[in-house]
Amino acid sequence: MSQNRSTLGGPIVRQALKESVLKLDPRVMVRNPVMFVVEIGFAVTLLLAVVPDAFGGGTPAWFNVVVAAILLVTLLFANFAEALAEGRGKAQADSLKRSKRDVVAFRESGSAGLKEVPASELRKGDVVRVEAGQWIPGDGEVIEGLASVDESAITGESAPVIKEAGGDFSSVTGGTKVLSDSIRVRMTSDPGESFLDRMIALVEGAKRQKTPNEIALSTVLTSLTLIFLMVVASLPFLGGFLGVKLEVPVLIALLVCLIPTTIGGLLSAIGIAGMDRVTQFNVIAMSGKAVEAAGDINTIILDKTGTITYGNRMASEFVSVGGWSETAVAEWALAGSVKDETPEGRSVVELARKMGLSADPALAEGGEWIEFRAETRMSGLDLADGRCVRKGSVDAVKTWARQKGGDVPSDLDAKSDRIASAGGTPLAVAVDEKIVGLIYLKDTVKPGMKERFEQMRQMGIRTIMCTGDNPLTAQTIAREAGVDDFIAESRPEDKIAVIKREQAQGKLVAMTGDGTNDAPALAQADVGIAMNSGTTAAKEAANMVDLDSDPSKIIEVVAIGKQLLMTRGALTTFSIANDVAKYFAIIPAMFMAAIPQMDVLNIMRLDSPMSAILSALIFNAIVIPLLIPLAMKGVAYKPQGSAALLRRNLLVYGLGGVIVPFAGIKLIDLAVMWMV
Amino acid sequence: MMAGLSIAITLLLVLLLAKPAGLYLYRAYSLEPTGLDRVFGPAERLIYRLGGIRPGSQSWKAYAAALIVSNGVMLLLVYAVFRTQAYLPLNPSGIANMEPRLAFNTTISFMTNTNLQHYSGESGLSYLSQMIAIVFMMFVSPATGLCAAMAFMRGLAGKPMGHFFVDLVRSITRVLLPIAFVLALVFVALGVPQTLEPSAAAQTLEGGEQTIARGPVASLLAIKELGNNGGGHMGVNSAHPFENPDAISNLLQMLLMLLVPTALPFAYGKLVGNPKQGRVLFVSMALLFVVMLGVSLTAEQEANPAIAALGYDSGQGSMEGKETRFGVPQSALYSVVTTASETGAVNSMHDSFTPLGGMVPLMNMMLNTVFGGSGVGLMNVLLYALMAVFLSGLMVGRTPEFLGKKLEGREMKLIALTLLVQPALILLPTAAALYAYPDTISNPGYHGLTQALYEFTSSAANNGSGFEGLGDNTPFWNLSTGIVMYLGRYVSIITLLAVAGSLAAKKAVPETIGTFRTDSATFGAVFLGTVLIVGALTYFPSLVLGPIAEQLTLKP
C-alpha cells in the first residue's frame, strides 16, 4: 500500500465529483442534519427561482436563482469533501483487492493426500500445503516447516520474512507468497473473514461507524442548528409586527449562514481522513474509535527490546585485565572479530575503528575463522602464526585459558561482575592462554528515543518500559532512554496487571505486542497495536495492526489521534466564530429597506443589501473547499502542553474565525461589485 | 462624582462579602459534620423527625424527583390559598378570590423564583396570601434553587448528590431564615412598615381621600431580595417609598440580591477542591457585569435626544420613570443588579429607560450567566462552561474533560437539549404574541416588540421584572408566561442534574500537563466567547428589531 501514498490523483477527484452529486439524495443527506437543512433551503429557493412569487415574495427571480445555486454548490462542496476522503480509502482498498486473487489451494484430505480446491472453499481448520512460488490461500498458522514469505502485497515491505511452525512467527496472511521451501498451514479463518477481507472493509469505510466524540459533536451541531432555526423562524413574526416584510430567500440565506455548515460539511471527512492518515502510516485501525482513543492515551507500555533498544548488544567499551593496556584489548578483540558477521562482531570492529584502530589484513590472511557454537560459546580466529584469538562468555574463555595452561587474572571476575551489574554483558578476550580483557556489550537505545519520550512527557503521557531483564539492567536502560517507569523481569501477566492498575486510575493505556501471550494485554489495553509479524491471536486481540511491525510507531499513532481531535475542535470553533461576521453582513441588509438607519450596523460597508447577503453566502460556501486540505491533513501539531496548544489554536481558529470572514465577505462584496 | 463613588462602594461591598459568604455556603451544605451542626442541628433534627426524613444520599433521579414532586405539591397548596383567600382569615381589606388563570400564573411565578406579577400586590392579595403563600414560596423557591445547584456541583465534583430534603431544610435554617430575619428588622428600623392593619385612609391637602396601602412589608422585603424573588408587596415594587425608603435601604437591597449569586462561585471552587475554578467564573461574570453596567449608565446619562430637542435641560440624564430619591446612577445600577441576579425587583420603570438602557436588563436575562439567580444561575453558568469545554477542549487533542470527567455523547445530548430550552421559550412565544395578540401590547413598533420580548425573557430566565405596558392580566399572557416560567425553571434543573449524575458515575481521568485546564485566564476567555457567541448571538436579530432599532430611529 505504500505505493499509494500520494493518492490525490485525477481518478480519485473525478470519482469524488461524481459521488458528491450522488450524495445529494435526501435519504443520504438526512444523516447529516446540518447539511440536510441546507438541502431543504435549496429545494425552497429552487422553487422560488422557478416561481418567484410562490410565497408572495418580492425578491427578483435572478436573486433566487443565485441563492439556490450557491446553496447547491455549498452542498456539493460538503459532499465532495466526504467523497474525497472516502475515495482515498477506496483506492487503498482496490490495491488490497488486487492481492486477493483467486488462488488454488492444496488441501490435505486424509488418506486421499492433497486435493486441489479453490481458496474460497477453504474452511477454518482445514490444512493446506503451500510450496515455493505459490500464494498462501488464506489466514492461518504454520504447523510444520519453515519458509520465506513475500508479504509486500500487505505491508509494502519488499524484504521477505521467515515464517516457521511454533513460536511467534507462525502466522501467515492470505494473499502473501511463499518464496522458498514449503509449509503446512492450518486455516484460521473462513472465506470473507480473513485479515485481508477485514482490512478491505475497513479502508473502504463500509464498516465506518460514528465515533463517540463524533456523535457528541453531531448532537451539539444539531442543537445549534435547531436554535438558529428558531431564531430565523421567529423573525418573520417579529418583522410582521413592525410592518417589515422579510423575504423567504433572505431568511434561508441567513439560516444557512448561521448554522454550522463548515464543520457540518467537513465533520465526516475529518474522521475518515484521520483513519486514512493512520492507514497511510501503514497501520490498520480496526475502528475510528481506536484512533480517537489514541489521542486520549495517558500511558504507553513499551517493550524494551526492539522498541526502545535495538535488542542486539553492541560493544561499548574495552576493559583491560591483568595489567594489559586498553589498546591491546581493542587490538585483540578486533583481531577476533574481523571475520565476525554477527551484529556483536561488527560492533566490536566499529568501536575499535572509533578508537583509531583498523584491522591488520595480514592477521586475517591465512587465518582460520572459528564460528560461534552453542557448545563452545566462543568464536575467534586461529592466526597463521599459530596463535589463537578467542572471545566469548567469560566462563567459557576462562576454561579455555586454563586448559591452555594459563592463569585467570585476579581482577577479571570483579570487572566482569561490574559490567553485568550495570546491565551489560561481558565478553572475555584471550590470546592463547592469556586473558587480556573484556568487551563491554551493551543494549543500545535507538537514537531519538530519548527526545520522543521527552515529547511524550510534554503531552502529559507517561511511558512504561517492560523488559525481561533483571532490575539493574532494566534501570540502566530506563535511565538512558528516559522512560518514566519500568517493569523488570516482566512476564506477560505483569503487563495486564500494569494496564489494569493504570486503568483503575482512570487512565487510558496503549501498548504494542506480537506474541500470543501478549494477546490478553492487547485486548485489555485501550489501544493495542499488534505487529503484523505477530501471531493471529495477537492481531485478533488488538484494535490496530502495524503492517511494518515497528513497535515504536505507537508514538506516531497517538499523535495522529490527537491531531484528529484537534482538527475537529479547531474547525468547530472556526465555524461557530464565523457567525459574528455573517450576522453583521446579513442582519443590516435584511432590514435596511424598511429601517434605513440600520446602515450603522453595516460595519463592513458592504455595497448593497443583496450583495451583502450573497457575499456572506458565497463566503459560507467557499470556506468548505478551502478547508478541505486542512481537514485532510489535520491541523499543524507539535507536541506541547495543553496550555500552549490551546492558546495557539484559539488564536488561529477562534480569533481567526471571527476576523477572517469579515475580510472574506468584504472582498467577495468588492469582487461582486466589480463584476457588476 | 458622588454617583461614581456610591457605585464603587456598592460593588466593593459585594466583592468583600462574596468569598466569605461562599465559604459559609460550602460549610452550610457540607455532607460532612461541621461546627454549624451544633447551632442548627437540634432544630433540623426535629424537622427531619417530623418530616420522616432519613438523611443520606440520593441518586440524581431520586433527588430530581423529590424536587419536582415537592414543588408540585406546594404549587397545588398555594393555588388553593389564592383561589379561596376571600373566605380565609387575615383579609382586613376584603380582597376577593383570585381568578383561576391569574392564580395559575401567580402560583407558578412564585414557585419558580420568578415573581412575575400580573396582579397588583396591595389590591390583589390578602395579608394571609401575602404572608403564607407568597412569603412561604419566597423561602422555598430560592431554597430549591440552592438545593439543585448544590447537588449539581457535588455531582460535578464526583461526590454523592446529597439529600434533597436535607438540603432544603438547611437552605432555610442556615441561609435564608437567619439573614432574612435580621434584615427584616433592619428594614423596619429604616422605616419600612410591618403591620397587619388594613390600608390607612388619609386626607390630602386638597381635601381628597387617599388610601395608603401598607402591611407586613419589611418581612417580605428581606427575603424578596435575599432569595432573588423580586415580587413586591406594592405594585410598583421597590420604587415605592414604603418598600425602599432611602439610599441605605437601596444599597442593602442590592447587596442582598447579589449576596448568594456572587457567593456561589466561591462555594463551587471550594466544593470541587480548587478555588481557582470558582474564581475564573466569578471574574468572567464580573467582567460581563461591569460591561453591562457601563452601557446602562452611559445610555441613561445621555438624555433622550428627542426630549433634549424640545429644549428641556437634561443634565440629570433620562429621569423618566425614575425616583428622584435615587436618580439615574442608582436606578441604572439597580436595574443591572436585579436582572443580573435574576431577582426582578425594580426601583424604577425599565419600560421608561432609554432603548439601550432597557436593552441591558434584557440582555442580562437572555444571557442568564451574569451571576444569575439563587443556585440556578450558577447551574446555567456551568452549562456554558461545559459547552465551552466541549467546543474548544478538543483543540488540545483530547476528548473534552471537565473536572476530570469526559464529556461524551450522553452528557452532550442533555446539554444540547438544555441549550435549546431558553431560546425556544423566549423566541417562539414572542413571535406568537406579536402575531396573534398585538392588541395586548400598549406600544406600537420597536418598543412594543421589546415589551413582548422582555416579558417572555423575564419569564424564561425566572427574573420576574416587567417592562410593563402589556395587557398582561389576560388569558394569553397568564397562561403562556405561566408555562414558560415552569419549563424555564424545571427542564434545565432536571437535565443538568442528569448531567451531574452521569458525570459523577464516571471514573475521573487524572490531570496531566496535557489536560485542558478550566481554572486559567484562557478558559475565562473561552467561557466568555462561548457565552457571547452561542448565547448572545441567538438573540441578536430580536435585539436589533427591538431596542437597537428603537435607539437608531430616535428622532432629535
PDB file of C-alpha atoms in Angstrom, chain A residues 160-261:
ATOM      1  CA  PRO A 160      10.818 -11.459   2.630  1.00  0.00           C
ATOM      2  CA  VAL A 161      10.078 -12.634   6.179  1.00  0.00           C
ATOM      3  CA  ILE A 162      10.678 -16.046   7.687  1.00  0.00           C
ATOM      4  CA  LYS A 163       7.650 -17.993   8.884  1.00  0.00           C
ATOM      5  CA  GLU A 164       8.014 -21.182  10.864  1.00  0.00           C
ATOM      6  CA  ALA A 165       5.927 -23.557  12.875  1.00  0.00           C
ATOM      7  CA  GLY A 166       5.588 -22.830  16.584  1.00  0.00           C
ATOM      8  CA  GLY A 167       6.520 -19.633  18.311  1.00  0.00           C
ATOM      9  CA  ASP A 168       5.621 -16.119  17.433  1.00  0.00           C
ATOM     10  CA  PHE A 169       6.377 -16.260  13.732  1.00  0.00           C
ATOM     11  CA  SER A 170       3.886 -18.889  12.759  1.00  0.00           C
ATOM     12  CA  SER A 171       1.024 -16.790  11.451  1.00  0.00           C
ATOM     13  CA  VAL A 172       0.627 -16.242   7.731  1.00  0.00           C
ATOM     14  CA  THR A 173      -1.726 -13.983   5.874  1.00  0.00           C
ATOM     15  CA  GLY A 174      -3.759 -14.848   2.810  1.00  0.00           C
ATOM     16  CA  GLY A 175      -2.583 -13.111  -0.336  1.00  0.00           C
ATOM     17  CA  THR A 176       1.096 -13.396   0.509  1.00  0.00           C
ATOM     18  CA  LYS A 177       3.516 -15.570  -1.424  1.00  0.00           C
ATOM     19  CA  VAL A 178       5.879 -18.347  -0.342  1.00  0.00           C
ATOM     20  CA  LEU A 179       9.292 -17.737  -1.903  1.00  0.00           C
ATOM     21  CA  SER A 180      11.246 -20.747  -0.740  1.00  0.00           C
ATOM     22  CA  ASP A 181      10.661 -24.076   0.955  1.00  0.00           C
ATOM     23  CA  SER A 182       7.260 -25.467   1.797  1.00  0.00           C
ATOM     24  CA  ILE A 183       4.943 -25.212   4.790  1.00  0.00           C
ATOM     25  CA  ARG A 184       1.809 -26.863   6.126  1.00  0.00           C
ATOM     26  CA  VAL A 185      -0.726 -24.281   7.175  1.00  0.00           C
ATOM     27  CA  ARG A 186      -3.879 -24.682   9.249  1.00  0.00           C
ATOM     28  CA  MET A 187      -6.523 -22.164   8.186  1.00  0.00           C
ATOM     29  CA  THR A 188      -7.704 -19.853  10.974  1.00  0.00           C
ATOM     30  CA  SER A 189     -10.498 -18.011   9.194  1.00  0.00           C
ATOM     31  CA  ASP A 190     -13.421 -18.704   6.905  1.00  0.00           C
ATOM     32  CA  PRO A 191     -13.553 -17.041   3.494  1.00  0.00           C
ATOM     33  CA  GLY A 192     -14.645 -13.389   3.671  1.00  0.00           C
ATOM     34  CA  GLU A 193     -13.474 -13.055   7.266  1.00  0.00           C
ATOM     35  CA  SER A 194      -9.779 -13.086   6.686  1.00  0.00           C
ATOM     36  CA  PHE A 195      -7.487 -10.323   7.763  1.00  0.00           C
ATOM     37  CA  LEU A 196      -7.313  -9.080   4.200  1.00  0.00           C
ATOM     38  CA  ASP A 197     -11.096  -9.020   3.890  1.00  0.00           C
ATOM     39  CA  ARG A 198     -11.425  -7.073   7.086  1.00  0.00           C
ATOM     40  CA  MET A 199      -8.760  -4.611   6.036  1.00  0.00           C
ATOM     41  CA  ILE A 200     -10.525  -4.025   2.749  1.00  0.00           C
ATOM     42  CA  ALA A 201     -13.813  -3.475   4.533  1.00  0.00           C
ATOM     43  CA  LEU A 202     -12.154  -1.088   6.941  1.00  0.00           C
ATOM     44  CA  VAL A 203     -10.375   1.103   4.453  1.00  0.00           C
ATOM     45  CA  GLU A 204     -13.396   1.089   2.172  1.00  0.00           C
ATOM     46  CA  GLY A 205     -15.333   2.560   5.044  1.00  0.00           C
ATOM     47  CA  ALA A 206     -18.088   0.000   4.651  1.00  0.00           C
ATOM     48  CA  LYS A 207     -17.997  -0.586   8.370  1.00  0.00           C
ATOM     49  CA  ARG A 208     -17.348   3.023   9.297  1.00  0.00           C
ATOM     50  CA  GLN A 209     -19.373   3.989  12.327  1.00  0.00           C
ATOM     51  CA  LYS A 210     -19.513   7.352  14.002  1.00  0.00           C
ATOM     52  CA  THR A 211     -17.049   7.537  16.853  1.00  0.00           C
ATOM     53  CA  PRO A 212     -18.186   8.567  20.371  1.00  0.00           C
ATOM     54  CA  ASN A 213     -16.786  12.050  20.065  1.00  0.00           C
ATOM     55  CA  GLU A 214     -18.266  12.445  16.602  1.00  0.00           C
ATOM     56  CA  ILE A 215     -21.684  11.502  17.966  1.00  0.00           C
ATOM     57  CA  ALA A 216     -21.375  14.012  20.787  1.00  0.00           C
ATOM     58  CA  LEU A 217     -20.281  16.743  18.409  1.00  0.00           C
ATOM     59  CA  SER A 218     -23.055  15.951  15.923  1.00  0.00           C
ATOM     60  CA  THR A 219     -25.579  16.288  18.742  1.00  0.00           C
ATOM     61  CA  VAL A 220     -24.281  19.718  19.634  1.00  0.00           C
ATOM     62  CA  LEU A 221     -24.239  20.807  15.987  1.00  0.00           C
ATOM     63  CA  THR A 222     -27.821  19.620  15.578  1.00  0.00           C
ATOM     64  CA  SER A 223     -28.812  21.568  18.660  1.00  0.00           C
ATOM     65  CA  LEU A 224     -27.163  24.732  17.333  1.00  0.00           C
ATOM     66  CA  THR A 225     -28.945  24.188  14.018  1.00  0.00           C
ATOM     67  CA  LEU A 226     -32.268  23.943  15.834  1.00  0.00           C
ATOM     68  CA  ILE A 227     -31.529  27.096  17.822  1.00  0.00           C
ATOM     69  CA  PHE A 228     -30.799  29.071  14.665  1.00  0.00           C
ATOM     70  CA  LEU A 229     -33.848  27.538  13.019  1.00  0.00           C
ATOM     71  CA  MET A 230     -35.916  29.019  15.843  1.00  0.00           C
ATOM     72  CA  VAL A 231     -34.137  32.353  15.517  1.00  0.00           C
ATOM     73  CA  VAL A 232     -34.892  32.554  11.806  1.00  0.00           C
ATOM     74  CA  ALA A 233     -38.399  31.111  12.102  1.00  0.00           C
ATOM     75  CA  SER A 234     -39.379  33.744  14.663  1.00  0.00           C
ATOM     76  CA  LEU A 235     -38.087  36.636  12.545  1.00  0.00           C
ATOM     77  CA  PRO A 236     -40.994  36.958  10.068  1.00  0.00           C
ATOM     78  CA  PHE A 237     -43.380  37.335  13.006  1.00  0.00           C
ATOM     79  CA  LEU A 238     -41.214  39.937  14.672  1.00  0.00           C
ATOM     80  CA  GLY A 239     -40.944  41.723  11.333  1.00  0.00           C
ATOM     81  CA  GLY A 240     -44.664  41.353  10.762  1.00  0.00           C
ATOM     82  CA  PHE A 241     -45.438  43.242  13.982  1.00  0.00           C
ATOM     83  CA  LEU A 242     -43.224  46.086  12.761  1.00  0.00           C
ATOM     84  CA  GLY A 243     -44.590  46.000   9.240  1.00  0.00           C
ATOM     85  CA  VAL A 244     -41.181  44.886   7.954  1.00  0.00           C
ATOM     86  CA  LYS A 245     -41.542  42.241   5.275  1.00  0.00           C
ATOM     87  CA  LEU A 246     -38.826  39.604   5.246  1.00  0.00           C
ATOM     88  CA  GLU A 247     -38.238  37.652   2.082  1.00  0.00           C
ATOM     89  CA  VAL A 248     -38.041  33.864   2.208  1.00  0.00           C
ATOM     90  CA  PRO A 249     -34.755  33.523   0.244  1.00  0.00           C
ATOM     91  CA  VAL A 250     -33.138  36.084   2.544  1.00  0.00           C
ATOM     92  CA  LEU A 251     -34.291  34.180   5.624  1.00  0.00           C
ATOM     93  CA  ILE A 252     -32.932  30.963   4.134  1.00  0.00           C
ATOM     94  CA  ALA A 253     -29.636  32.695   3.386  1.00  0.00           C
ATOM     95  CA  LEU A 254     -29.436  33.885   6.994  1.00  0.00           C
ATOM     96  CA  LEU A 255     -30.252  30.411   8.293  1.00  0.00           C
ATOM     97  CA  VAL A 256     -27.664  28.683   6.124  1.00  0.00           C
ATOM     98  CA  CYS A 257     -25.016  31.216   7.126  1.00  0.00           C
ATOM     99  CA  LEU A 258     -25.735  30.790  10.842  1.00  0.00           C
ATOM    100  CA  ILE A 259     -25.946  27.021  11.126  1.00  0.00           C
ATOM    101  CA  PRO A 260     -22.520  25.392  11.426  1.00  0.00           C
ATOM    102  CA  THR A 261     -22.204  24.266   7.798  1.00  0.00           C
TER     103      THR A 261
END
